[in-house]
């Protein structure tokens, strides 16, 4: 079994790539945030397992389909690979908020999928990096350490100051990756 302390789970929109209230509907709209691809590669090269857990309700809303999402994720994977890193698994929820699924964050279903797919005994002590409270809540439900980045919706989440008692806060994914690789435990 793998050590969950070496697992970093990332939200996608607002953490890895620019977010949009109109949804990221195509590969051309999927634009990485500065330093994010390099940060994923850095974590991977430092021995961390990197996974992604992302709500993608744009599928349920008919804005794009799963083939388009796969194209975006394949591109993400190739960008990270070009920097020498790897994303071990991408878990996504294609459902809308009224679909009553068990995978849409803040529920922990996507994280449980990652746990099973990557054969972790538990997620206790792993890292959950997000830009919204629901990301952190999903992580806390499975024992992940919550990390809030100020990119995407992060500043708004920080200004609401609700449910962030346990969160550590970083400017962006690159700053967190630098810190984690320096303070590996």
JSON list of C-alpha atoms in Angstrom, two decimals:
[
{"chain": "A", "resi": 1, "resn": "UNK", "atom": "CA", "xyz": [0.00, 0.00, 0.00]},
{"chain": "A", "resi": 2, "resn": "UNK", "atom": "CA", "xyz": [1.12, 3.52, -0.77]},
{"chain": "A", "resi": 3, "resn": "UNK", "atom": "CA", "xyz": [1.67, 6.24, 1.83]},
{"chain": "A", "resi": 4, "resn": "UNK", "atom": "CA", "xyz": [-1.14, 8.80, 1.67]},
{"chain": "A", "resi": 5, "resn": "UNK", "atom": "CA", "xyz": [1.25, 11.50, 2.93]},
{"chain": "A", "resi": 6, "resn": "UNK", "atom": "CA", "xyz": [2.80, 11.29, -0.56]},
{"chain": "A", "resi": 7, "resn": "UNK", "atom": "CA", "xyz": [-0.55, 11.90, -2.32]},
{"chain": "A", "resi": 8, "resn": "UNK", "atom": "CA", "xyz": [-1.55, 15.35, -3.56]},
{"chain": "A", "resi": 9, "resn": "UNK", "atom": "CA", "xyz": [-5.10, 15.69, -4.88]},
{"chain": "A", "resi": 10, "resn": "UNK", "atom": "CA", "xyz": [-5.82, 18.79, -6.93]},
{"chain": "A", "resi": 11, "resn": "UNK", "atom": "CA", "xyz": [-9.00, 20.48, -7.97]},
{"chain": "A", "resi": 12, "resn": "UNK", "atom": "CA", "xyz": [-8.75, 21.44, -11.65]},
{"chain": "A", "resi": 13, "resn": "UNK", "atom": "CA", "xyz": [-10.49, 24.70, -12.59]},
{"chain": "A", "resi": 14, "resn": "UNK", "atom": "CA", "xyz": [-9.00, 27.62, -10.67]},
{"chain": "A", "resi": 15, "resn": "UNK", "atom": "CA", "xyz": [-6.06, 25.54, -9.38]},
{"chain": "A", "resi": 16, "resn": "UNK", "atom": "CA", "xyz": [-4.44, 24.12, -12.52]},
{"chain": "A", "resi": 17, "resn": "UNK", "atom": "CA", "xyz": [-6.15, 26.18, -15.21]},
{"chain": "A", "resi": 18, "resn": "UNK", "atom": "CA", "xyz": [-8.07, 29.42, -15.47]},
{"chain": "A", "resi": 19, "resn": "UNK", "atom": "CA", "xyz": [-11.67, 29.12, -14.32]},
{"chain": "A", "resi": 20, "resn": "UNK", "atom": "CA", "xyz": [-14.77, 30.64, -15.90]},
{"chain": "A", "resi": 21, "resn": "UNK", "atom": "CA", "xyz": [-18.30, 31.14, -14.63]},
{"chain": "A", "resi": 22, "resn": "UNK", "atom": "CA", "xyz": [-19.31, 30.25, -18.21]},
{"chain": "A", "resi": 23, "resn": "UNK", "atom": "CA", "xyz": [-17.48, 26.88, -17.85]},
{"chain": "A", "resi": 24, "resn": "UNK", "atom": "CA", "xyz": [-14.38, 25.63, -19.61]},
{"chain": "A", "resi": 25, "resn": "UNK", "atom": "CA", "xyz": [-16.08, 24.08, -22.64]},
{"chain": "A", "resi": 26, "resn": "UNK", "atom": "CA", "xyz": [-13.26, 23.35, -25.08]},
{"chain": "A", "resi": 27, "resn": "UNK", "atom": "CA", "xyz": [-9.55, 22.74, -25.37]},
{"chain": "A", "resi": 28, "resn": "UNK", "atom": "CA", "xyz": [-9.06, 26.33, -26.56]},
{"chain": "A", "resi": 29, "resn": "UNK", "atom": "CA", "xyz": [-10.68, 27.61, -23.33]},
{"chain": "A", "resi": 30, "resn": "UNK", "atom": "CA", "xyz": [-8.50, 25.34, -21.17]},
{"chain": "A", "resi": 31, "resn": "UNK", "atom": "CA", "xyz": [-5.56, 27.61, -20.30]},
{"chain": "A", "resi": 32, "resn": "UNK", "atom": "CA", "xyz": [-3.08, 26.57, -17.58]},
{"chain": "A", "resi": 33, "resn": "UNK", "atom": "CA", "xyz": [-2.35, 29.03, -14.79]},
{"chain": "A", "resi": 34, "resn": "UNK", "atom": "CA", "xyz": [1.23, 30.33, -14.69]},
{"chain": "A", "resi": 35, "resn": "UNK", "atom": "CA", "xyz": [3.51, 27.75, -13.09]},
{"chain": "A", "resi": 36, "resn": "UNK", "atom": "CA", "xyz": [0.79, 25.14, -12.55]},
{"chain": "A", "resi": 37, "resn": "UNK", "atom": "CA", "xyz": [2.05, 22.53, -15.04]},
{"chain": "A", "resi": 38, "resn": "UNK", "atom": "CA", "xyz": [5.58, 22.92, -13.71]},
{"chain": "A", "resi": 39, "resn": "UNK", "atom": "CA", "xyz": [4.27, 22.57, -10.14]},
{"chain": "A", "resi": 40, "resn": "UNK", "atom": "CA", "xyz": [2.56, 19.26, -10.95]},
{"chain": "A", "resi": 41, "resn": "UNK", "atom": "CA", "xyz": [5.74, 17.98, -12.59]},
{"chain": "A", "resi": 42, "resn": "UNK", "atom": "CA", "xyz": [7.83, 19.15, -9.63]},
{"chain": "A", "resi": 43, "resn": "UNK", "atom": "CA", "xyz": [5.58, 17.28, -7.18]},
{"chain": "A", "resi": 44, "resn": "UNK", "atom": "CA", "xyz": [5.67, 14.16, -9.33]},
{"chain": "A", "resi": 45, "resn": "UNK", "atom": "CA", "xyz": [9.45, 14.28, -9.74]},
{"chain": "A", "resi": 46, "resn": "UNK", "atom": "CA", "xyz": [9.83, 14.74, -5.97]},
{"chain": "A", "resi": 47, "resn": "UNK", "atom": "CA", "xyz": [8.05, 11.41, -5.40]},
{"chain": "A", "resi": 48, "resn": "UNK", "atom": "CA", "xyz": [4.50, 12.63, -4.80]},
{"chain": "A", "resi": 49, "resn": "UNK", "atom": "CA", "xyz": [1.56, 10.92, -6.45]},
{"chain": "A", "resi": 50, "resn": "UNK", "atom": "CA", "xyz": [-0.59, 13.60, -8.06]},
{"chain": "A", "resi": 51, "resn": "UNK", "atom": "CA", "xyz": [-4.29, 13.07, -8.80]},
{"chain": "A", "resi": 52, "resn": "UNK", "atom": "CA", "xyz": [-7.08, 15.40, -9.83]},
{"chain": "A", "resi": 53, "resn": "UNK", "atom": "CA", "xyz": [-10.66, 15.52, -8.53]},
{"chain": "A", "resi": 54, "resn": "UNK", "atom": "CA", "xyz": [-12.90, 17.85, -10.53]},
{"chain": "A", "resi": 55, "resn": "UNK", "atom": "CA", "xyz": [-16.60, 18.65, -10.70]},
{"chain": "A", "resi": 56, "resn": "UNK", "atom": "CA", "xyz": [-17.57, 18.94, -14.37]},
{"chain": "A", "resi": 57, "resn": "UNK", "atom": "CA", "xyz": [-21.29, 19.76, -14.29]},
{"chain": "A", "resi": 58, "resn": "UNK", "atom": "CA", "xyz": [-20.95, 21.40, -17.71]},
{"chain": "A", "resi": 59, "resn": "UNK", "atom": "CA", "xyz": [-21.41, 17.87, -19.08]},
{"chain": "A", "resi": 60, "resn": "UNK", "atom": "CA", "xyz": [-24.81, 17.46, -17.38]},
{"chain": "A", "resi": 61, "resn": "UNK", "atom": "CA", "xyz": [-25.73, 20.98, -18.48]},
{"chain": "A", "resi": 62, "resn": "UNK", "atom": "CA", "xyz": [-24.96, 20.12, -22.11]},
{"chain": "A", "resi": 63, "resn": "UNK", "atom": "CA", "xyz": [-22.12, 22.65, -22.55]},
{"chain": "A", "resi": 64, "resn": "UNK", "atom": "CA", "xyz": [-19.62, 19.96, -23.63]},
{"chain": "A", "resi": 65, "resn": "UNK", "atom": "CA", "xyz": [-19.37, 16.18, -23.72]},
{"chain": "A", "resi": 66, "resn": "UNK", "atom": "CA", "xyz": [-17.10, 13.58, -22.15]},
{"chain": "A", "resi": 67, "resn": "UNK", "atom": "CA", "xyz": [-15.02, 13.32, -25.34]},
{"chain": "A", "resi": 68, "resn": "UNK", "atom": "CA", "xyz": [-14.23, 17.05, -25.10]},
{"chain": "A", "resi": 69, "resn": "UNK", "atom": "CA", "xyz": [-13.33, 16.65, -21.43]},
{"chain": "A", "resi": 70, "resn": "UNK", "atom": "CA", "xyz": [-11.03, 13.74, -22.36]},
{"chain": "A", "resi": 71, "resn": "UNK", "atom": "CA", "xyz": [-9.32, 15.96, -24.94]},
{"chain": "A", "resi": 72, "resn": "UNK", "atom": "CA", "xyz": [-8.69, 18.60, -22.25]},
{"chain": "A", "resi": 73, "resn": "UNK", "atom": "CA", "xyz": [-7.37, 15.99, -19.81]},
{"chain": "A", "resi": 74, "resn": "UNK", "atom": "CA", "xyz": [-5.17, 14.33, -22.43]},
{"chain": "A", "resi": 75, "resn": "UNK", "atom": "CA", "xyz": [-3.66, 17.75, -23.17]},
{"chain": "A", "resi": 76, "resn": "UNK", "atom": "CA", "xyz": [-3.08, 18.36, -19.45]},
{"chain": "A", "resi": 77, "resn": "UNK", "atom": "CA", "xyz": [-1.39, 14.95, -19.15]},
{"chain": "A", "resi": 78, "resn": "UNK", "atom": "CA", "xyz": [0.86, 15.65, -22.15]},
{"chain": "A", "resi": 79, "resn": "UNK", "atom": "CA", "xyz": [1.90, 19.07, -20.82]},
{"chain": "A", "resi": 80, "resn": "UNK", "atom": "CA", "xyz": [2.85, 17.55, -17.46]},
{"chain": "A", "resi": 81, "resn": "UNK", "atom": "CA", "xyz": [4.67, 14.65, -19.16]},
{"chain": "A", "resi": 82, "resn": "UNK", "atom": "CA", "xyz": [6.64, 17.12, -21.29]},
{"chain": "A", "resi": 83, "resn": "UNK", "atom": "CA", "xyz": [7.98, 18.58, -18.01]},
{"chain": "A", "resi": 84, "resn": "UNK", "atom": "CA", "xyz": [8.91, 15.11, -16.73]},
{"chain": "A", "resi": 85, "resn": "UNK", "atom": "CA", "xyz": [5.93, 14.59, -14.42]},
{"chain": "A", "resi": 86, "resn": "UNK", "atom": "CA", "xyz": [2.78, 12.52, -14.34]},
{"chain": "A", "resi": 87, "resn": "UNK", "atom": "CA", "xyz": [-0.81, 12.74, -13.16]},
{"chain": "A", "resi": 88, "resn": "UNK", "atom": "CA", "xyz": [-1.70, 9.32, -11.74]},
{"chain": "A", "resi": 89, "resn": "UNK", "atom": "CA", "xyz": [-5.49, 9.63, -12.10]},
{"chain": "A", "resi": 90, "resn": "UNK", "atom": "CA", "xyz": [-8.14, 12.18, -13.00]},
{"chain": "A", "resi": 91, "resn": "UNK", "atom": "CA", "xyz": [-11.51, 11.64, -11.32]},
{"chain": "A", "resi": 92, "resn": "UNK", "atom": "CA", "xyz": [-14.42, 13.77, -12.51]},
{"chain": "A", "resi": 93, "resn": "UNK", "atom": "CA", "xyz": [-18.07, 14.19, -11.67]},
{"chain": "A", "resi": 94, "resn": "UNK", "atom": "CA", "xyz": [-20.18, 14.75, -14.81]},
{"chain": "A", "resi": 95, "resn": "UNK", "atom": "CA", "xyz": [-23.36, 15.37, -12.80]},
{"chain": "A", "resi": 96, "resn": "UNK", "atom": "CA", "xyz": [-25.29, 18.55, -12.09]},
{"chain": "A", "resi": 97, "resn": "UNK", "atom": "CA", "xyz": [-26.02, 19.86, -8.60]},
{"chain": "A", "resi": 98, "resn": "UNK", "atom": "CA", "xyz": [-29.54, 18.40, -8.62]},
{"chain": "A", "resi": 99, "resn": "UNK", "atom": "CA", "xyz": [-28.54, 14.90, -9.74]},
{"chain": "A", "resi": 100, "resn": "UNK", "atom": "CA", "xyz": [-28.03, 13.64, -6.16]},
{"chain": "A", "resi": 101, "resn": "UNK", "atom": "CA", "xyz": [-24.86, 11.72, -7.00]},
{"chain": "A", "resi": 102, "resn": "UNK", "atom": "CA", "xyz": [-22.25, 10.75, -4.43]},
{"chain": "A", "resi": 103, "resn": "UNK", "atom": "CA", "xyz": [-19.26, 12.07, -6.38]},
{"chain": "A", "resi": 104, "resn": "UNK", "atom": "CA", "xyz": [-19.91, 15.81, -6.63]},
{"chain": "A", "resi": 105, "resn": "UNK", "atom": "CA", "xyz": [-17.74, 17.77, -4.22]},
{"chain": "A", "resi": 106, "resn": "UNK", "atom": "CA", "xyz": [-18.20, 18.59, -1.33]},
{"chain": "A", "resi": 107, "resn": "UNK", "atom": "CA", "xyz": [-19.08, 14.88, -1.12]},
{"chain": "A", "resi": 108, "resn": "UNK", "atom": "CA", "xyz": [-15.94, 12.72, -1.06]},
{"chain": "A", "resi": 109, "resn": "UNK", "atom": "CA", "xyz": [-16.87, 10.29, -3.87]},
{"chain": "A", "resi": 110, "resn": "UNK", "atom": "CA", "xyz": [-14.17, 11.49, -6.29]},
{"chain": "A", "resi": 111, "resn": "UNK", "atom": "CA", "xyz": [-11.52, 11.17, -3.60]},
{"chain": "A", "resi": 112, "resn": "UNK", "atom": "CA", "xyz": [-12.71, 7.65, -2.73]},
{"chain": "A", "resi": 113, "resn": "UNK", "atom": "CA", "xyz": [-12.43, 6.81, -6.45]},
{"chain": "A", "resi": 114, "resn": "UNK", "atom": "CA", "xyz": [-8.82, 8.06, -6.40]},
{"chain": "A", "resi": 115, "resn": "UNK", "atom": "CA", "xyz": [-8.12, 6.04, -3.25]},
{"chain": "A", "resi": 116, "resn": "UNK", "atom": "CA", "xyz": [-9.42, 2.83, -4.84]},
{"chain": "A", "resi": 117, "resn": "UNK", "atom": "CA", "xyz": [-7.89, 3.40, -8.28]},
{"chain": "A", "resi": 118, "resn": "UNK", "atom": "CA", "xyz": [-4.44, 4.13, -6.83]},
{"chain": "A", "resi": 119, "resn": "UNK", "atom": "CA", "xyz": [-4.65, 1.45, -4.09]},
{"chain": "A", "resi": 120, "resn": "UNK", "atom": "CA", "xyz": [-4.30, 3.66, -1.03]},
{"chain": "A", "resi": 121, "resn": "UNK", "atom": "CA", "xyz": [-5.43, 2.04, 2.20]},
{"chain": "A", "resi": 122, "resn": "UNK", "atom": "CA", "xyz": [-6.76, 5.42, 3.33]},
{"chain": "A", "resi": 123, "resn": "UNK", "atom": "CA", "xyz": [-6.43, 9.08, 2.40]},
{"chain": "A", "resi": 124, "resn": "UNK", "atom": "CA", "xyz": [-5.58, 10.13, 5.95]},
{"chain": "A", "resi": 125, "resn": "UNK", "atom": "CA", "xyz": [-2.73, 12.64, 5.74]},
{"chain": "A", "resi": 126, "resn": "UNK", "atom": "CA", "xyz": [-2.94, 13.24, 2.00]},
{"chain": "A", "resi": 127, "resn": "UNK", "atom": "CA", "xyz": [-3.22, 16.78, 0.62]},
{"chain": "A", "resi": 128, "resn": "UNK", "atom": "CA", "xyz": [-6.34, 18.29, -0.99]},
{"chain": "A", "resi": 129, "resn": "UNK", "atom": "CA", "xyz": [-5.60, 21.50, -2.90]},
{"chain": "A", "resi": 130, "resn": "UNK", "atom": "CA", "xyz": [-8.54, 23.60, -4.01]},
{"chain": "A", "resi": 131, "resn": "UNK", "atom": "CA", "xyz": [-9.85, 27.10, -4.57]},
{"chain": "A", "resi": 132, "resn": "UNK", "atom": "CA", "xyz": [-13.26, 26.60, -2.97]},
{"chain": "A", "resi": 133, "resn": "UNK", "atom": "CA", "xyz": [-14.65, 25.46, 0.34]},
{"chain": "A", "resi": 134, "resn": "UNK", "atom": "CA", "xyz": [-16.30, 22.42, -1.27]},
{"chain": "A", "resi": 135, "resn": "UNK", "atom": "CA", "xyz": [-12.88, 21.15, -2.38]},
{"chain": "A", "resi": 136, "resn": "UNK", "atom": "CA", "xyz": [-11.55, 21.40, 1.15]},
{"chain": "A", "resi": 137, "resn": "UNK", "atom": "CA", "xyz": [-14.68, 19.82, 2.64]},
{"chain": "A", "resi": 138, "resn": "UNK", "atom": "CA", "xyz": [-14.38, 16.81, 0.32]},
{"chain": "A", "resi": 139, "resn": "UNK", "atom": "CA", "xyz": [-10.78, 16.40, 1.42]},
{"chain": "A", "resi": 140, "resn": "UNK", "atom": "CA", "xyz": [-11.49, 16.80, 5.12]},
{"chain": "A", "resi": 141, "resn": "UNK", "atom": "CA", "xyz": [-14.21, 14.12, 4.89]},
{"chain": "A", "resi": 142, "resn": "UNK", "atom": "CA", "xyz": [-11.51, 11.55, 4.05]},
{"chain": "A", "resi": 143, "resn": "UNK", "atom": "CA", "xyz": [-8.76, 12.90, 6.30]},
{"chain": "A", "resi": 144, "resn": "UNK", "atom": "CA", "xyz": [-6.86, 14.98, 3.73]},
{"chain": "A", "resi": 145, "resn": "UNK", "atom": "CA", "xyz": [-5.01, 18.08, 4.82]},
{"chain": "A", "resi": 146, "resn": "UNK", "atom": "CA", "xyz": [-6.77, 21.12, 3.28]},
{"chain": "A", "resi": 147, "resn": "UNK", "atom": "CA", "xyz": [-4.83, 23.61, 1.16]},
{"chain": "A", "resi": 148, "resn": "UNK", "atom": "CA", "xyz": [-6.49, 26.72, -0.27]},
{"chain": "A", "resi": 149, "resn": "UNK", "atom": "CA", "xyz": [-4.91, 28.51, -3.19]},
{"chain": "A", "resi": 150, "resn": "UNK", "atom": "CA", "xyz": [-5.76, 32.14, -3.89]},
{"chain": "A", "resi": 151, "resn": "UNK", "atom": "CA", "xyz": [-6.16, 31.55, -7.64]},
{"chain": "A", "resi": 152, "resn": "UNK", "atom": "CA", "xyz": [-9.54, 30.91, -9.27]},
{"chain": "A", "resi": 153, "resn": "UNK", "atom": "CA", "xyz": [-12.25, 31.38, -6.64]},
{"chain": "A", "resi": 154, "resn": "UNK", "atom": "CA", "xyz": [-9.66, 31.25, -3.84]},
{"chain": "A", "resi": 155, "resn": "UNK", "atom": "CA", "xyz": [-9.72, 34.95, -2.93]},
{"chain": "A", "resi": 156, "resn": "UNK", "atom": "CA", "xyz": [-13.53, 34.88, -2.70]},
{"chain": "A", "resi": 157, "resn": "UNK", "atom": "CA", "xyz": [-13.36, 31.71, -0.58]},
{"chain": "A", "resi": 158, "resn": "UNK", "atom": "CA", "xyz": [-10.79, 33.36, 1.67]},
{"chain": "A", "resi": 159, "resn": "UNK", "atom": "CA", "xyz": [-12.86, 36.52, 2.07]},
{"chain": "A", "resi": 160, "resn": "UNK", "atom": "CA", "xyz": [-15.88, 34.43, 3.15]},
{"chain": "A", "resi": 161, "resn": "UNK", "atom": "CA", "xyz": [-13.63, 32.95, 5.86]},
{"chain": "A", "resi": 162, "resn": "UNK", "atom": "CA", "xyz": [-15.96, 30.03, 6.56]},
{"chain": "A", "resi": 163, "resn": "UNK", "atom": "CA", "xyz": [-14.67, 26.53, 7.21]},
{"chain": "A", "resi": 164, "resn": "UNK", "atom": "CA", "xyz": [-11.02, 27.46, 6.73]},
{"chain": "A", "resi": 165, "resn": "UNK", "atom": "CA", "xyz": [-9.81, 26.83, 10.28]},
{"chain": "A", "resi": 166, "resn": "UNK", "atom": "CA", "xyz": [-7.62, 23.88, 9.27]},
{"chain": "A", "resi": 167, "resn": "UNK", "atom": "CA", "xyz": [-6.61, 25.17, 5.82]},
{"chain": "A", "resi": 168, "resn": "UNK", "atom": "CA", "xyz": [-3.16, 26.33, 4.92]},
{"chain": "A", "resi": 169, "resn": "UNK", "atom": "CA", "xyz": [-3.20, 29.05, 2.32]},
{"chain": "A", "resi": 170, "resn": "UNK", "atom": "CA", "xyz": [-0.86, 29.64, -0.62]},
{"chain": "A", "resi": 171, "resn": "UNK", "atom": "CA", "xyz": [-0.76, 32.14, -3.45]},
{"chain": "A", "resi": 172, "resn": "UNK", "atom": "CA", "xyz": [-1.00, 29.40, -6.07]},
{"chain": "A", "resi": 173, "resn": "UNK", "atom": "CA", "xyz": [-0.18, 25.78, -6.82]},
{"chain": "A", "resi": 174, "resn": "UNK", "atom": "CA", "xyz": [3.45, 26.62, -7.61]},
{"chain": "A", "resi": 175, "resn": "UNK", "atom": "CA", "xyz": [3.98, 28.19, -4.18]},
{"chain": "A", "resi": 176, "resn": "UNK", "atom": "CA", "xyz": [2.42, 25.17, -2.47]},
{"chain": "A", "resi": 177, "resn": "UNK", "atom": "CA", "xyz": [4.53, 22.73, -4.52]},
{"chain": "A", "resi": 178, "resn": "UNK", "atom": "CA", "xyz": [7.69, 24.65, -3.64]},
{"chain": "A", "resi": 179, "resn": "UNK", "atom": "CA", "xyz": [6.78, 24.51, 0.05]},
{"chain": "A", "resi": 180, "resn": "UNK", "atom": "CA", "xyz": [5.79, 20.82, 0.03]},
{"chain": "A", "resi": 181, "resn": "UNK", "atom": "CA", "xyz": [8.91, 19.71, -1.84]},
{"chain": "A", "resi": 182, "resn": "UNK", "atom": "CA", "xyz": [11.04, 21.62, 0.68]},
{"chain": "A", "resi": 183, "resn": "UNK", "atom": "CA", "xyz": [9.16, 20.26, 3.72]},
{"chain": "A", "resi": 184, "resn": "UNK", "atom": "CA", "xyz": [8.55, 16.66, 2.60]},
{"chain": "A", "resi": 185, "resn": "UNK", "atom": "CA", "xyz": [7.31, 14.48, 5.44]}
]
